[in-house]
Amino acid sequence: MPKSKRNRPVTLSKTKKKGREHKESVVNSIRDAVEKYNSIYVFSFENMRNLKFKEFREQHKLTSRFFLGSNKVMQVSLGRSDADEIRPGLHKVSKLLRGDSGLFLTNLSREEVERLFNEYEEYDFARTGTTATEMVELKEGPLEQFTHEMEPFLRKQGLPVRLNKGVIELVSDFVVCEEGKPLSPESARILRLLGTKMATFRLHLICRWSPEDFELYREGLDESGVESA
């Protein structure tokens, strides 16, 4: 009987080598992009949706390049200090790569970039742990939007339901979620069934670099990337 490939041992040295090669590839790609594009932006994101972001990235691939991943690797690519930055002033950009952030390198004008990022919003269903943006309550009575086969599933989500002549009924009022409180797994599932979208995927500009100047967009942020009082 042939041995399963899944059970073959993997040497740690090979794993480390592949990881190092990937990091070096990212570093080289960013450094090549720095030479190709006129300006560099750091942006942050909230409620990331990979498919939506991929679509946004594809729309601008002829004029721009996005990088997401390890902030540390991106920092090394640009240089962390005056001594090792690859272009004058890029260490300021590097220090602002913190948390949920990425790099946007582009030949678009400043005005066009600001318009794109300020206008970009994509609504989606909220995930477990997301803070509810409103209170959602179901009133006692028939839930005609659901078929009778869904009654066991709805009951598992905590809804007080029963079948009445093939129609699902809510036997008492039920609060799905409360504004300002995190969503439970059950609440997130019910909101999806109801078609209620509470998550907004947004991108926020943090800073802009060009060979001529450097600009901070976020108020209360110094060039070290630390919130100032």
Coordinates of C-alpha atoms in Angstrom, one line a residue:
M1 CA 0.0 0.0 0.0
P2 CA 1.6 3.4 -1.0
K3 CA 2.4 5.8 1.7
S4 CA 0.3 8.9 2.1
K5 CA 2.1 12.1 1.1
R6 CA 0.2 13.8 3.9
N7 CA 2.2 11.8 6.5
R8 CA 5.6 12.5 5.0
P9 CA 7.8 14.5 7.5
V10 CA 8.7 18.0 6.4
T11 CA 12.1 19.3 7.5
L12 CA 11.9 22.6 9.4
S13 CA 14.9 24.0 7.4
K14 CA 12.9 23.7 4.1
T15 CA 9.9 25.4 5.7
K16 CA 12.0 28.3 6.9
K17 CA 13.7 28.6 3.5
K18 CA 10.4 28.9 1.7
G19 CA 9.2 31.5 4.2
R20 CA 12.4 33.5 3.7
E21 CA 12.1 33.3 0.0
H22 CA 8.6 34.5 0.0
K23 CA 9.5 37.5 2.2
E24 CA 12.4 38.3 -0.1
S25 CA 10.1 38.2 -3.1
V26 CA 7.7 40.6 -1.4
V27 CA 10.5 43.0 -0.4
N28 CA 11.8 43.0 -4.0
S29 CA 8.3 43.5 -5.4
I30 CA 7.7 46.5 -3.2
R31 CA 11.1 48.0 -4.0
D32 CA 10.5 47.6 -7.7
A33 CA 7.1 49.3 -7.3
V34 CA 8.6 52.2 -5.4
E35 CA 10.7 53.0 -8.6
K36 CA 7.7 52.5 -10.9
Y37 CA 5.0 54.7 -9.2
N38 CA 4.9 58.4 -8.4
S39 CA 3.4 58.3 -5.0
I40 CA 2.9 55.9 -2.0
Y41 CA 0.0 55.8 0.5
V42 CA -0.6 54.0 3.7
F43 CA -4.2 53.0 4.2
S44 CA -6.1 51.3 7.0
F45 CA -9.2 49.1 6.6
E46 CA -12.2 48.0 8.6
N47 CA -14.4 45.0 8.1
M48 CA -12.1 43.7 5.3
R49 CA -13.9 41.6 2.7
N50 CA -11.4 39.8 0.5
L51 CA -13.6 39.4 -2.6
K52 CA -14.6 43.1 -2.6
F53 CA -11.0 44.2 -2.1
K54 CA -9.9 42.0 -4.9
E55 CA -12.5 43.7 -7.2
F56 CA -11.3 47.1 -6.1
R57 CA -7.7 46.2 -6.7
E58 CA -8.5 44.8 -10.2
Q59 CA -10.2 48.0 -11.2
H60 CA -7.0 50.0 -10.7
K61 CA -4.3 47.5 -11.6
L62 CA -3.2 49.5 -14.7
T63 CA -2.3 52.5 -12.7
S64 CA -1.6 51.2 -9.2
R65 CA -0.4 48.4 -7.0
F66 CA -1.6 47.3 -3.5
F67 CA 0.3 45.4 -0.9
L68 CA -1.2 43.7 2.1
G69 CA 0.4 41.3 4.5
S70 CA 3.1 41.5 7.2
N71 CA 3.6 45.1 8.3
K72 CA 7.2 44.1 9.3
V73 CA 8.1 42.9 5.8
M74 CA 6.6 46.0 4.3
Q75 CA 8.6 48.2 6.7
V76 CA 11.8 46.4 5.9
S77 CA 11.1 46.9 2.2
L78 CA 10.8 50.7 2.6
G79 CA 13.4 51.1 5.3
R80 CA 12.8 51.8 9.0
S81 CA 15.1 54.7 9.5
D82 CA 17.0 57.5 7.8
A83 CA 20.0 55.1 7.4
D84 CA 18.2 52.3 5.6
E85 CA 15.3 53.9 3.8
I86 CA 15.4 53.3 0.0
R87 CA 14.2 56.8 -0.9
P88 CA 14.4 60.0 1.2
G89 CA 11.5 60.2 3.7
L90 CA 10.1 56.6 3.3
H91 CA 11.0 55.7 6.9
K92 CA 8.1 58.0 7.8
V93 CA 5.7 55.9 5.7
S94 CA 7.2 52.7 7.2
K95 CA 6.4 53.8 10.8
L96 CA 2.7 54.2 9.9
L97 CA 2.3 50.6 8.9
R98 CA 0.6 49.3 12.0
G99 CA -2.4 47.1 12.7
D100 CA -4.8 46.6 9.8
S101 CA -3.0 48.6 7.1
G102 CA -1.5 48.3 3.7
L103 CA 0.4 50.1 1.0
F104 CA -1.0 51.7 -2.2
L105 CA 1.5 52.8 -4.8
T106 CA 0.1 54.7 -7.8
N107 CA 0.5 57.0 -10.7
L108 CA -3.0 58.5 -10.1
S109 CA -3.3 62.1 -9.0
R110 CA -3.7 63.0 -5.3
E111 CA -7.2 64.2 -5.9
E112 CA -8.2 61.0 -7.7
V113 CA -6.8 58.8 -4.9
E114 CA -8.6 60.8 -2.2
R115 CA -11.8 60.6 -4.1
L116 CA -11.5 56.9 -4.6
F117 CA -10.8 56.1 -1.0
N118 CA -13.3 58.6 0.5
E119 CA -16.2 57.3 -1.7
Y120 CA -15.4 53.6 -1.3
E121 CA -18.0 51.7 0.8
E122 CA -19.2 48.1 0.5
Y123 CA -22.0 46.8 2.7
D124 CA -22.0 43.2 3.8
F125 CA -23.4 40.9 6.5
A126 CA -21.8 41.3 9.9
R127 CA -19.7 38.5 11.4
T128 CA -19.7 37.2 14.9
G129 CA -18.2 39.8 17.3
T130 CA -19.1 42.8 15.2
T131 CA -20.8 45.6 17.1
A132 CA -24.4 45.9 16.1
T133 CA -25.3 49.2 14.5
E134 CA -29.0 49.0 15.4
M135 CA -31.5 47.0 17.4
V136 CA -33.3 44.3 15.5
E137 CA -36.4 42.8 17.0
L138 CA -38.9 40.3 15.6
K139 CA -42.5 40.6 16.7
E140 CA -44.7 37.8 17.7
G141 CA -46.5 36.2 14.8
P142 CA -46.0 34.4 11.5
L143 CA -42.5 34.5 9.9
E144 CA -43.7 34.0 6.4
Q145 CA -40.3 34.8 4.9
F146 CA -39.1 31.4 6.1
T147 CA -40.2 28.0 4.8
H148 CA -41.4 25.3 7.2
E149 CA -38.3 23.3 6.7
M150 CA -36.3 26.0 8.5
E151 CA -38.2 25.7 11.8
P152 CA -35.6 23.3 13.5
F153 CA -32.7 25.6 12.4
L154 CA -34.4 28.7 13.7
R155 CA -35.1 27.0 17.0
K156 CA -31.4 26.1 17.3
Q157 CA -30.6 29.8 16.9
G158 CA -32.7 30.5 20.0
L159 CA -35.9 31.7 18.3
P160 CA -39.1 30.7 20.2
V161 CA -40.8 29.3 17.1
R162 CA -43.4 26.6 16.3
L163 CA -45.2 25.3 13.2
N164 CA -48.9 26.3 12.7
K165 CA -50.5 24.7 9.6
G166 CA -47.2 24.7 7.9
V167 CA -46.3 28.3 8.7
I168 CA -43.5 29.2 11.2
E169 CA -44.7 31.3 14.0
L170 CA -42.8 33.3 16.6
V171 CA -44.6 32.7 19.9
S172 CA -43.2 35.8 21.5
D173 CA -41.3 38.9 20.6
F174 CA -37.5 38.2 20.1
V175 CA -34.6 40.6 20.2
V176 CA -32.0 39.5 17.6
C177 CA -29.4 42.1 18.6
E178 CA -29.0 45.3 20.5
E179 CA -27.3 48.4 19.2
G180 CA -23.7 48.8 20.5
K181 CA -23.4 45.1 21.6
P182 CA -21.3 42.4 19.9
L183 CA -23.1 39.9 17.7
S184 CA -23.3 36.3 18.9
P185 CA -22.9 33.6 16.3
E186 CA -26.6 33.0 16.4
S187 CA -27.4 36.7 15.9
A188 CA -25.1 36.9 12.9
R189 CA -26.8 33.9 11.3
I190 CA -30.3 35.3 11.9
L191 CA -29.3 38.7 10.5
R192 CA -28.0 37.0 7.3
L193 CA -31.3 35.1 6.9
L194 CA -33.2 38.4 7.3
G195 CA -31.0 40.1 4.7
T196 CA -29.8 42.7 7.2
K197 CA -26.3 44.0 6.5
M198 CA -24.5 45.8 9.4
A199 CA -20.9 45.7 8.3
T200 CA -19.3 48.4 6.1
F201 CA -16.0 47.6 4.4
R202 CA -14.1 50.9 4.3
L203 CA -10.6 52.1 3.4
H204 CA -9.0 55.1 5.1
L205 CA -6.0 57.0 3.9
I206 CA -3.3 57.5 6.6
C207 CA -0.5 59.3 4.8
R208 CA 0.9 60.2 1.3
W209 CA 4.5 60.2 0.2
S210 CA 6.0 61.5 -3.0
P211 CA 9.6 62.5 -3.8
E212 CA 8.5 66.1 -3.2
D213 CA 6.6 65.9 0.1
F214 CA 5.0 63.9 2.8
E215 CA 1.5 64.4 4.2
L216 CA -0.5 62.9 7.1
Y217 CA -4.2 62.5 6.6
R218 CA -5.2 61.1 10.0
E219 CA -5.5 63.9 12.6
G220 CA -3.9 63.2 16.0
L221 CA -1.2 61.0 14.5
D222 CA 2.4 61.9 14.7
E223 CA 5.1 60.7 12.3
S224 CA 6.0 57.8 14.6
G225 CA 2.5 56.3 14.1
V226 CA 1.5 57.0 17.7
E227 CA -1.8 58.7 18.6
S228 CA -1.1 62.1 20.1
A229 CA -3.3 63.5 22.9

